[in-house]
């Protein structure tokens, strides 16, 4: 058996058993599961607000703009909580820009990132007058200049520089090595800044990086910051004066037994790189703010034996939470009801109902006895969970609930089969 209470404290401190039932704050997750009648995400908003505050406190005294990476969790309930705390937003598409603006984000706190922005998206960003567009290639720099000139405006830009640093994270989410598709080559950056400084439609405001996600050691961030700082100084000597030092996101969380750096240690690393220059630090954290604060709740459909393996079949599947299938990512799975002290735990594979062998959440996990109708929660599922959901196998997109104390409500309502069908059509010539 595993120590469930200790697991929660280490991984998902907003969640705890009260009277033997798993709660988010003071709300029993069963109440949410009853209403959802299927898999559902639940987010503890206080924990999200606190994580944001931890970032803000760690940078106290240093001008800092924290732009929450909306891609991690785009639930409007979550976004509004962060906006109320004063957060800016990091968006990576026209869709995210529209979502952020509709939730009330002010454009002068929005940074637009992304490796392949279309002209339409660049135009939308300029029309909205966002704070900064992070440019990722020479060709994009030229296109943005043209779009801005055609509108008679100057685009406030940073170049996302690829510092050629390994973030020491999963291959699939590493972004800062020279051959990763992200950013402009370090060796090209100086020339590109000089071109940008001369271009009529561009106004260089900052320098940016993002070396990867789920970073577990600040040494990688320190190395990347040092390279960015070298470039900053060279540019200053060249007469290109910048104001913003954008370090991206990437700070890791605990999923299993990792010991990610504290927010303070991360902040100290960044502060040390800019201590003697006049700049605004920009951050784009996603996972660290929302990851621990979310769970995916699933219902047990039943169990079977596959050979000699105990298999627990859930009503949640890889369309609801794709991280295990896509990255072999680990999510702890805990029962919503605290098992009896003498319950016999055995190893089990935990799977979803989708017709694919990759629709498997865990191999040989120690699990208590579970019967049909019992429920489990996947921990640390607040980041890159619901946002990566799909409707594969005719499974309506996973609903999302937000919790604060005893209050909870859906922030994305359960979708019906009619919702699934709506918007589809077939031409009459079939
Ligand atoms: N800024 C930029 C430019 C990014 O590309 C990302 C994440 C972030 C900020 C936020 O990073 P965070 O603080 O959340 O690590 N789906 C993957 C993670 C992909 C991350 C993509 N970029 C996963 O489930 O682990």
CSV table of C-alpha atoms and ligand atoms in Angstrom, one decimal:
chain,number,residue,atom,x,y,z
A,1,UNK,CA,0.0,0.0,0.0
A,2,UNK,CA,1.1,3.6,-0.4
A,3,UNK,CA,0.8,6.3,2.1
A,4,UNK,CA,-2.0,8.3,0.5
A,5,UNK,CA,-1.9,11.2,2.9
A,6,UNK,CA,1.9,11.7,2.4
A,7,UNK,CA,1.4,11.4,-1.4
A,8,UNK,CA,-1.1,14.2,-1.4
A,9,UNK,CA,1.0,16.4,0.8
A,10,UNK,CA,4.0,16.0,-1.5
A,11,UNK,CA,2.2,16.2,-4.9
A,12,UNK,CA,-1.2,17.8,-4.5
A,13,UNK,CA,-1.4,19.7,-1.2
A,14,UNK,CA,-4.7,21.3,-2.1
A,15,UNK,CA,-6.3,17.9,-1.9
A,16,UNK,CA,-6.8,15.8,1.3
A,17,UNK,CA,-9.0,13.1,2.8
A,18,UNK,CA,-11.7,14.4,5.2
A,19,UNK,CA,-13.9,11.7,6.8
A,20,UNK,CA,-12.3,9.3,4.4
A,21,UNK,CA,-13.3,11.2,1.3
A,22,UNK,CA,-11.0,13.1,-1.0
A,23,UNK,CA,-11.7,16.8,-1.0
A,24,UNK,CA,-10.4,19.8,-2.9
A,25,UNK,CA,-10.3,22.5,-0.3
A,26,UNK,CA,-13.6,21.9,1.5
A,27,UNK,CA,-15.4,20.4,-1.5
A,28,UNK,CA,-15.8,16.6,-1.7
A,29,UNK,CA,-14.7,15.5,-5.2
A,30,UNK,CA,-17.6,13.0,-5.2
A,31,UNK,CA,-20.0,15.9,-5.5
A,32,UNK,CA,-18.3,17.0,-8.7
A,33,UNK,CA,-18.1,13.5,-10.0
A,34,UNK,CA,-21.8,12.9,-9.3
A,35,UNK,CA,-22.7,16.0,-11.3
A,36,UNK,CA,-20.3,15.3,-14.2
A,37,UNK,CA,-21.5,11.7,-14.6
A,38,UNK,CA,-18.2,10.9,-16.3
A,39,UNK,CA,-14.5,11.9,-16.2
A,40,UNK,CA,-14.0,15.5,-15.0
A,41,UNK,CA,-11.1,17.7,-14.1
A,42,UNK,CA,-11.2,19.7,-10.9
A,43,UNK,CA,-9.0,22.7,-10.1
A,44,UNK,CA,-8.4,24.2,-6.7
A,45,UNK,CA,-8.4,27.9,-7.4
A,46,UNK,CA,-6.8,29.0,-4.1
A,47,UNK,CA,-3.8,26.9,-4.7
A,48,UNK,CA,-3.4,28.4,-8.2
A,49,UNK,CA,-3.6,31.9,-6.7
A,50,UNK,CA,-1.1,31.0,-4.1
A,51,UNK,CA,1.4,29.6,-6.6
A,52,UNK,CA,1.1,32.8,-8.6
A,53,UNK,CA,1.7,34.8,-5.4
A,54,UNK,CA,4.8,32.7,-4.6
A,55,UNK,CA,6.3,33.8,-8.0
A,56,UNK,CA,5.4,37.4,-7.3
A,57,UNK,CA,6.9,37.3,-3.8
A,58,UNK,CA,10.1,35.6,-4.9
A,59,UNK,CA,10.7,38.5,-7.3
A,60,UNK,CA,9.8,41.2,-4.9
A,61,UNK,CA,11.8,44.4,-5.4
A,62,UNK,CA,12.7,43.4,-9.0
A,63,UNK,CA,10.4,44.8,-11.7
A,64,UNK,CA,8.8,41.6,-13.0
A,65,UNK,CA,5.9,40.7,-15.2
A,66,UNK,CA,4.5,37.2,-14.7
A,67,UNK,CA,2.7,36.1,-17.9
A,68,UNK,CA,0.8,32.9,-17.2
A,69,UNK,CA,1.3,30.4,-20.0
A,70,UNK,CA,-2.3,29.9,-21.0
A,71,UNK,CA,-1.5,26.7,-22.9
A,72,UNK,CA,-1.0,24.8,-19.7
A,73,UNK,CA,-4.7,25.3,-18.7
A,74,UNK,CA,-7.0,27.5,-20.6
A,75,UNK,CA,-10.0,27.2,-18.3
A,76,UNK,CA,-11.6,30.6,-18.1
A,77,UNK,CA,-12.2,30.1,-14.3
A,78,UNK,CA,-8.5,29.5,-13.9
A,79,UNK,CA,-7.5,32.4,-16.1
A,80,UNK,CA,-9.8,34.9,-14.3
A,81,UNK,CA,-8.4,33.8,-11.0
A,82,UNK,CA,-4.9,34.7,-12.2
A,83,UNK,CA,-6.0,37.9,-13.9
A,84,UNK,CA,-7.5,39.0,-10.6
A,85,UNK,CA,-4.1,38.5,-9.0
A,86,UNK,CA,-2.6,40.8,-11.6
A,87,UNK,CA,-1.1,38.2,-13.9
A,88,UNK,CA,-0.3,38.8,-17.6
A,89,UNK,CA,-0.7,36.1,-20.1
A,90,UNK,CA,1.5,34.2,-22.5
A,91,UNK,CA,-0.5,33.2,-25.6
A,92,UNK,CA,0.7,31.1,-28.6
A,93,UNK,CA,-2.2,31.4,-31.0
A,94,UNK,CA,-4.9,33.7,-32.2
A,95,UNK,CA,-7.3,31.5,-30.4
A,96,UNK,CA,-5.5,31.9,-27.1
A,97,UNK,CA,-5.3,35.7,-27.7
A,98,UNK,CA,-9.0,35.9,-28.2
A,99,UNK,CA,-9.7,33.8,-25.1
A,100,UNK,CA,-7.4,36.0,-23.0
A,101,UNK,CA,-8.9,39.2,-24.2
A,102,UNK,CA,-12.4,37.9,-23.7
A,103,UNK,CA,-11.6,36.9,-20.1
A,104,UNK,CA,-10.6,40.5,-19.5
A,105,UNK,CA,-6.8,40.3,-19.8
A,106,UNK,CA,-5.3,43.7,-20.7
A,107,UNK,CA,-3.4,43.6,-23.9
A,108,UNK,CA,-0.5,45.5,-22.4
A,109,UNK,CA,0.2,42.4,-20.3
A,110,UNK,CA,0.0,39.9,-23.1
A,111,UNK,CA,3.1,38.3,-24.7
A,112,UNK,CA,2.5,36.4,-28.0
A,113,UNK,CA,4.9,33.5,-28.4
A,114,UNK,CA,5.0,30.6,-30.8
A,115,UNK,CA,7.2,29.1,-33.5
A,116,UNK,CA,5.0,29.7,-36.5
A,117,UNK,CA,2.6,32.6,-36.2
A,118,UNK,CA,0.5,33.4,-39.3
A,119,UNK,CA,0.2,36.8,-40.8
A,120,UNK,CA,-3.3,36.9,-39.5
A,121,UNK,CA,-2.2,36.1,-36.0
A,122,UNK,CA,0.5,38.8,-36.2
A,123,UNK,CA,-2.1,41.3,-37.4
A,124,UNK,CA,-4.4,40.3,-34.6
A,125,UNK,CA,-1.7,40.8,-32.1
A,126,UNK,CA,-0.9,44.2,-33.4
A,127,UNK,CA,-4.6,45.2,-33.6
A,128,UNK,CA,-4.9,44.2,-29.9
A,129,UNK,CA,-1.7,46.1,-29.1
A,130,UNK,CA,-0.1,43.4,-27.1
A,131,UNK,CA,2.8,44.1,-24.9
A,132,UNK,CA,5.3,42.0,-26.9
A,133,UNK,CA,5.6,39.6,-29.8
A,134,UNK,CA,8.3,37.0,-29.3
A,135,UNK,CA,9.8,36.4,-32.8
A,136,UNK,CA,11.3,33.0,-33.5
A,137,UNK,CA,12.9,33.3,-37.0
A,138,UNK,CA,14.4,35.7,-39.4
A,139,UNK,CA,11.5,35.1,-41.9
A,140,UNK,CA,9.0,35.9,-39.1
A,141,UNK,CA,10.8,39.1,-38.3
A,142,UNK,CA,10.5,40.2,-41.9
A,143,UNK,CA,6.8,39.3,-42.1
A,144,UNK,CA,6.0,41.0,-38.9
A,145,UNK,CA,7.8,44.2,-40.1
A,146,UNK,CA,5.7,44.1,-43.3
A,147,UNK,CA,2.4,43.6,-41.4
A,148,UNK,CA,3.3,46.4,-39.0
A,149,UNK,CA,4.3,48.8,-41.7
A,150,UNK,CA,1.1,48.1,-43.6
A,151,UNK,CA,-0.8,49.1,-40.4
A,152,UNK,CA,1.4,52.1,-39.8
A,153,UNK,CA,2.5,50.8,-36.4
A,154,UNK,CA,5.6,49.5,-34.7
A,155,UNK,CA,5.6,46.0,-33.3
A,156,UNK,CA,7.2,45.7,-29.8
A,157,UNK,CA,9.3,42.6,-30.2
A,158,UNK,CA,11.7,40.3,-28.4
A,159,UNK,CA,13.7,37.7,-30.2
A,160,UNK,CA,13.3,34.3,-28.7
A,161,UNK,CA,16.9,33.2,-28.7
A,162,UNK,CA,17.9,29.6,-28.7
A,163,UNK,CA,20.7,29.5,-26.1
A,164,UNK,CA,21.8,26.0,-27.0
A,165,UNK,CA,21.3,24.7,-23.5
A,166,UNK,CA,19.9,21.3,-22.6
A,167,UNK,CA,17.2,21.7,-20.0
A,168,UNK,CA,17.7,18.2,-18.8
A,169,UNK,CA,14.0,17.3,-19.3
A,170,UNK,CA,12.1,14.9,-21.5
A,171,UNK,CA,13.2,14.9,-25.1
A,172,UNK,CA,9.7,15.7,-26.2
A,173,UNK,CA,9.5,18.9,-24.2
A,174,UNK,CA,13.1,20.2,-24.6
A,175,UNK,CA,13.2,23.4,-26.6
A,176,UNK,CA,16.6,25.1,-26.0
A,177,UNK,CA,19.1,22.9,-27.8
A,178,UNK,CA,20.5,24.3,-31.1
A,179,UNK,CA,18.7,21.7,-33.2
A,180,UNK,CA,15.3,22.1,-31.5
A,181,UNK,CA,12.9,23.9,-33.7
A,182,UNK,CA,12.5,26.9,-31.4
A,183,UNK,CA,13.9,30.4,-31.5
A,184,UNK,CA,16.6,32.0,-33.5
A,185,UNK,CA,20.2,30.7,-33.5
A,186,UNK,CA,22.3,32.2,-30.8
A,187,UNK,CA,24.9,33.2,-33.3
A,188,UNK,CA,22.4,35.0,-35.5
A,189,UNK,CA,20.7,37.0,-32.8
A,190,UNK,CA,23.0,40.1,-32.7
A,191,UNK,CA,22.7,40.6,-36.5
A,192,UNK,CA,18.9,40.2,-36.3
A,193,UNK,CA,18.6,42.7,-33.5
A,194,UNK,CA,20.5,45.2,-35.5
A,195,UNK,CA,18.2,44.6,-38.5
A,196,UNK,CA,15.2,44.9,-36.3
A,197,UNK,CA,16.4,48.1,-34.8
A,198,UNK,CA,16.6,49.6,-38.3
A,199,UNK,CA,13.3,48.1,-39.5
A,200,UNK,CA,10.5,50.8,-39.6
A,201,UNK,CA,7.8,48.4,-38.3
A,202,UNK,CA,9.8,46.8,-35.4
A,203,UNK,CA,10.7,48.1,-32.0
A,204,UNK,CA,13.1,45.7,-30.1
A,205,UNK,CA,12.0,45.7,-26.4
A,206,UNK,CA,13.4,42.6,-25.0
A,207,UNK,CA,15.2,39.3,-25.3
A,208,UNK,CA,13.5,36.0,-24.7
A,209,UNK,CA,14.1,32.3,-24.2
A,210,UNK,CA,12.3,29.2,-23.1
A,211,UNK,CA,14.5,26.1,-22.8
A,212,UNK,CA,12.0,23.5,-22.0
A,213,UNK,CA,9.3,22.3,-19.6
A,214,UNK,CA,9.4,20.3,-16.3
A,215,UNK,CA,12.9,21.6,-15.5
A,216,UNK,CA,14.3,20.0,-12.4
A,217,UNK,CA,17.5,21.8,-11.8
A,218,UNK,CA,18.1,25.6,-11.8
A,219,UNK,CA,21.6,25.0,-13.2
A,220,UNK,CA,20.1,24.7,-16.7
A,221,UNK,CA,18.2,28.0,-16.2
A,222,UNK,CA,21.4,29.7,-14.9
A,223,UNK,CA,23.4,28.6,-17.9
A,224,UNK,CA,20.8,29.8,-20.3
A,225,UNK,CA,20.4,33.1,-18.5
A,226,UNK,CA,24.1,33.7,-18.6
A,227,UNK,CA,24.1,33.3,-22.4
A,228,UNK,CA,21.2,35.6,-22.7
A,229,UNK,CA,22.9,38.1,-20.5
A,230,UNK,CA,26.1,38.0,-22.6
A,231,UNK,CA,24.0,38.8,-25.6
A,232,UNK,CA,22.2,41.6,-23.8
A,233,UNK,CA,25.5,43.2,-22.9
A,234,UNK,CA,26.8,42.9,-26.5
A,235,UNK,CA,23.7,44.5,-27.8
A,236,UNK,CA,23.9,47.3,-25.3
A,237,UNK,CA,27.5,47.9,-26.6
A,238,UNK,CA,26.1,47.9,-30.1
A,239,UNK,CA,23.6,50.6,-29.2
A,240,UNK,CA,20.5,48.3,-29.0
A,241,UNK,CA,19.0,49.0,-25.7
A,242,UNK,CA,16.5,46.5,-24.4
A,243,UNK,CA,14.1,46.7,-21.4
A,244,UNK,CA,12.8,43.2,-20.9
A,245,UNK,CA,14.6,40.0,-20.0
A,246,UNK,CA,12.0,37.2,-20.7
A,247,UNK,CA,13.1,33.8,-19.3
A,248,UNK,CA,10.1,31.8,-20.5
A,249,UNK,CA,8.5,29.1,-18.3
A,250,UNK,CA,9.5,25.6,-17.5
A,251,UNK,CA,9.9,25.2,-13.7
A,252,UNK,CA,9.0,21.6,-12.8
A,253,UNK,CA,6.7,20.1,-10.3
A,254,UNK,CA,6.6,16.8,-8.4
A,255,UNK,CA,4.7,14.0,-10.2
A,256,UNK,CA,6.3,11.1,-8.4
A,257,UNK,CA,9.5,11.5,-6.3
A,258,UNK,CA,11.1,14.5,-8.1
A,259,UNK,CA,12.5,17.3,-6.0
A,260,UNK,CA,12.0,20.3,-8.2
A,261,UNK,CA,13.7,23.6,-7.2
A,262,UNK,CA,11.7,26.0,-5.0
A,263,UNK,CA,10.2,29.0,-6.7
A,264,UNK,CA,12.6,31.1,-4.6
A,265,UNK,CA,15.7,29.2,-5.7
A,266,UNK,CA,14.5,29.6,-9.3
A,267,UNK,CA,13.9,33.4,-8.8
A,268,UNK,CA,17.3,33.8,-7.1
A,269,UNK,CA,19.0,32.2,-10.1
A,270,UNK,CA,17.3,34.6,-12.5
A,271,UNK,CA,17.8,37.6,-10.3
A,272,UNK,CA,21.5,36.9,-10.1
A,273,UNK,CA,21.8,37.1,-13.9
A,274,UNK,CA,20.2,40.5,-14.1
A,275,UNK,CA,21.2,42.0,-10.7
A,276,UNK,CA,23.3,44.8,-12.2
A,277,UNK,CA,21.2,45.8,-15.2
A,278,UNK,CA,18.1,47.8,-15.4
A,279,UNK,CA,15.4,45.6,-16.8
A,280,UNK,CA,12.0,44.1,-16.3
A,281,UNK,CA,12.1,40.3,-15.8
A,282,UNK,CA,9.4,38.5,-17.7
A,283,UNK,CA,8.3,35.0,-16.7
A,284,UNK,CA,6.0,32.6,-18.6
A,285,UNK,CA,5.2,29.9,-16.0
A,286,UNK,CA,2.4,27.4,-16.7
A,287,UNK,CA,2.9,24.0,-15.1
A,288,UNK,CA,4.2,25.2,-11.8
A,289,UNK,CA,1.1,27.4,-11.3
A,290,UNK,CA,-1.7,25.0,-12.3
A,291,UNK,CA,-0.2,21.5,-12.3
A,292,UNK,CA,-0.4,20.5,-8.7
A,293,UNK,CA,-3.8,22.3,-8.3
A,294,UNK,CA,-5.7,20.0,-10.7
A,295,UNK,CA,-6.9,16.4,-10.7
A,296,UNK,CA,-8.7,14.3,-13.2
A,297,UNK,CA,-11.5,12.3,-11.5
A,298,UNK,CA,-12.5,9.0,-13.1
A,299,UNK,CA,-15.0,6.2,-12.4
A,300,UNK,CA,-14.1,2.6,-12.3
A,301,UNK,CA,-16.0,0.6,-14.9
A,302,UNK,CA,-14.7,-2.7,-13.7
A,303,UNK,CA,-11.7,-5.0,-13.4
A,304,UNK,CA,-10.5,-8.0,-15.4
A,305,UNK,CA,-7.4,-10.2,-15.6
A,306,UNK,CA,-5.2,-10.0,-18.7
A,307,UNK,CA,-3.0,-13.1,-18.4
A,308,UNK,CA,-1.8,-12.7,-14.8
A,309,UNK,CA,-2.2,-8.9,-14.8
A,310,UNK,CA,-4.9,-7.2,-12.8
A,311,UNK,CA,-6.4,-4.6,-15.0
A,312,UNK,CA,-8.5,-1.7,-13.7
A,313,UNK,CA,-10.7,-0.2,-16.5
A,314,UNK,CA,-11.7,3.4,-16.0
A,315,UNK,CA,-14.2,5.6,-17.8
A,316,UNK,CA,-11.4,8.1,-18.4
A,317,UNK,CA,-9.1,7.5,-21.3
A,318,UNK,CA,-6.1,8.9,-23.2
A,319,UNK,CA,-8.4,11.4,-24.9
A,320,UNK,CA,-9.0,12.9,-21.4
A,321,UNK,CA,-5.4,12.8,-20.2
A,322,UNK,CA,-2.8,12.0,-22.9
A,323,UNK,CA,0.4,12.6,-21.0
A,324,UNK,CA,1.0,9.0,-20.0
A,325,UNK,CA,0.4,7.7,-23.6
A,326,UNK,CA,2.4,10.6,-25.2
A,327,UNK,CA,5.3,11.0,-22.9
A,328,UNK,CA,5.1,7.9,-20.7
A,329,UNK,CA,4.4,10.5,-18.0
A,330,UNK,CA,3.7,9.4,-14.4
A,331,UNK,CA,0.5,10.5,-12.6
A,332,UNK,CA,-0.3,9.2,-9.2
A,333,UNK,CA,-3.7,7.6,-9.0
A,334,UNK,CA,-5.5,7.7,-5.7
A,335,UNK,CA,-8.9,6.4,-4.7
A,336,UNK,CA,-11.6,9.0,-3.8
A,337,UNK,CA,-12.5,6.9,-0.8
A,338,UNK,CA,-9.8,6.2,1.7
A,339,UNK,CA,-9.3,2.4,1.8
A,340,UNK,CA,-9.7,0.4,5.0
A,341,UNK,CA,-6.4,0.0,6.9
A,342,UNK,CA,-6.4,-3.7,6.4
A,343,UNK,CA,-7.3,-3.6,2.6
A,344,UNK,CA,-5.1,-5.7,0.4
A,345,UNK,CA,-3.3,-3.6,-2.2
A,346,UNK,CA,-2.1,-5.4,-5.3
A,347,UNK,CA,-0.3,-4.3,-8.5
A,348,UNK,CA,-2.6,-3.3,-11.4
A,349,UNK,CA,-2.5,-1.9,-14.8
A,350,UNK,CA,-4.8,1.1,-15.1
A,351,UNK,CA,-6.4,1.6,-18.5
A,352,UNK,CA,-9.1,3.5,-20.4
A,353,UNK,CA,-11.7,2.1,-22.7
A,354,UNK,CA,-10.2,3.4,-26.0
A,355,UNK,CA,-9.3,0.8,-28.7
A,356,UNK,CA,-5.5,1.3,-28.5
A,357,UNK,CA,-2.9,-0.3,-26.4
A,358,UNK,CA,-1.5,3.1,-25.6
A,359,UNK,CA,-4.7,3.9,-23.7
A,360,UNK,CA,-3.0,3.0,-20.5
A,361,UNK,CA,-2.3,5.3,-17.6
A,362,UNK,CA,-0.1,3.0,-15.5
A,363,UNK,CA,1.6,-0.3,-15.3
A,364,UNK,CA,1.7,-2.4,-12.2
A,365,UNK,CA,0.6,0.2,-9.8
A,366,UNK,CA,-0.1,-0.8,-6.2
A,367,UNK,CA,-3.8,-0.2,-5.9
A,368,UNK,CA,-6.4,-1.0,-3.2
A,369,UNK,CA,-9.5,-3.1,-4.0
A,370,UNK,CA,-11.8,-1.2,-6.3
A,371,UNK,CA,-15.3,-2.0,-7.4
A,372,UNK,CA,-17.4,-0.8,-10.3
A,373,UNK,CA,-18.6,2.7,-9.4
A,374,UNK,CA,-15.7,3.5,-7.2
A,375,UNK,CA,-13.6,6.5,-8.2
A,376,UNK,CA,-10.0,7.5,-8.5
A,377,UNK,CA,-8.2,10.8,-9.1
A,378,UNK,CA,-5.1,11.4,-11.2
A,379,UNK,CA,-2.9,13.9,-9.3
A,380,UNK,CA,-0.9,16.8,-10.7
A,381,UNK,CA,-3.2,16.9,-13.7
A,382,UNK,CA,-3.9,20.6,-13.7
A,383,UNK,CA,-1.3,21.4,-16.4
A,384,UNK,CA,-1.4,20.0,-19.9
A,385,UNK,CA,-4.4,17.8,-19.0
A,386,UNK,CA,-7.7,19.2,-20.2
A,387,UNK,CA,-6.1,21.4,-22.8
A,388,UNK,CA,-4.7,18.4,-24.6
A,389,UNK,CA,-8.0,16.5,-24.5
A,390,UNK,CA,-9.7,15.4,-27.7
A,391,UNK,CA,-13.0,13.7,-28.7
A,392,UNK,CA,-11.3,10.6,-30.1
A,393,UNK,CA,-13.6,7.5,-30.0
A,394,UNK,CA,-16.7,9.7,-29.9
A,395,UNK,CA,-15.9,10.8,-26.3
A,396,UNK,CA,-17.2,14.3,-25.6
A,397,UNK,CA,-14.5,16.7,-24.4
A,398,UNK,CA,-13.7,16.4,-20.7
A,399,UNK,CA,-15.6,18.9,-18.5
A,400,UNK,CA,-13.7,21.0,-16.0
A,401,UNK,CA,-14.8,22.2,-12.5
A,402,UNK,CA,-13.3,24.9,-10.3
A,403,UNK,CA,-13.3,24.8,-6.6
A,404,UNK,CA,-12.8,27.5,-3.9
A,405,UNK,CA,-13.5,26.4,-0.3
A,406,UNK,CA,-17.0,24.9,-0.3
A,407,UNK,CA,-17.9,26.5,-3.6
A,408,UNK,CA,-17.6,24.7,-6.9
A,409,UNK,CA,-19.0,24.9,-10.3
A,410,UNK,CA,-18.3,23.7,-13.8
A,411,UNK,CA,-16.0,26.1,-15.8
A,412,UNK,CA,-16.5,23.8,-18.8
A,413,UNK,CA,-19.8,22.0,-18.7
A,414,UNK,CA,-20.2,18.3,-19.5
A,415,UNK,CA,-20.8,18.0,-23.2
A,416,UNK,CA,-23.7,16.0,-24.6
A,417,UNK,CA,-23.7,13.7,-27.6
A,418,UNK,CA,-25.6,16.5,-29.4
A,419,UNK,CA,-22.6,18.8,-28.8
A,420,UNK,CA,-20.4,16.1,-30.3
A,421,UNK,CA,-22.4,16.0,-33.5
A,422,UNK,CA,-23.1,19.7,-33.8
A,423,UNK,CA,-21.0,21.4,-36.5
A,424,UNK,CA,-20.6,18.3,-38.6
A,425,UNK,CA,-22.2,18.2,-42.0
A,426,UNK,CA,-21.9,16.2,-45.1
A,427,UNK,CA,-22.2,17.6,-48.6
A,428,UNK,CA,-25.5,16.5,-50.4
A,429,UNK,CA,-23.5,14.9,-53.2
A,430,UNK,CA,-22.6,12.0,-51.0
B,1,LIG,N1,6.7,29.7,-22.7
B,1,LIG,C1,6.8,29.1,-23.8
B,1,LIG,C2,7.3,29.8,-25.0
B,1,LIG,C3,6.5,27.7,-23.9
B,1,LIG,O1,6.6,27.0,-25.0
B,1,LIG,C4,5.9,27.0,-22.7
B,1,LIG,C5,5.6,25.6,-22.8
B,1,LIG,C6,5.8,27.8,-21.5
B,1,LIG,C7,6.2,29.1,-21.5
B,1,LIG,C8,5.3,27.2,-20.3
B,1,LIG,O2,6.1,26.2,-19.8
B,1,LIG,P1,5.8,25.5,-18.4
B,1,LIG,O3,6.0,26.6,-17.3
B,1,LIG,O4,4.4,25.1,-18.4
B,1,LIG,O5,6.7,24.4,-18.3
B,1,LIG,N2,2.5,19.2,-23.1
B,1,LIG,C9,3.8,19.1,-22.3
B,1,LIG,C10,4.4,20.4,-22.0
B,1,LIG,C11,4.6,21.3,-23.2
B,1,LIG,C12,5.2,22.7,-22.9
B,1,LIG,C13,5.2,23.6,-24.0
B,1,LIG,N3,5.7,24.9,-23.8
B,1,LIG,C14,3.5,18.2,-21.1
B,1,LIG,O6,2.4,17.8,-20.9
B,1,LIG,O7,4.4,18.0,-20.3
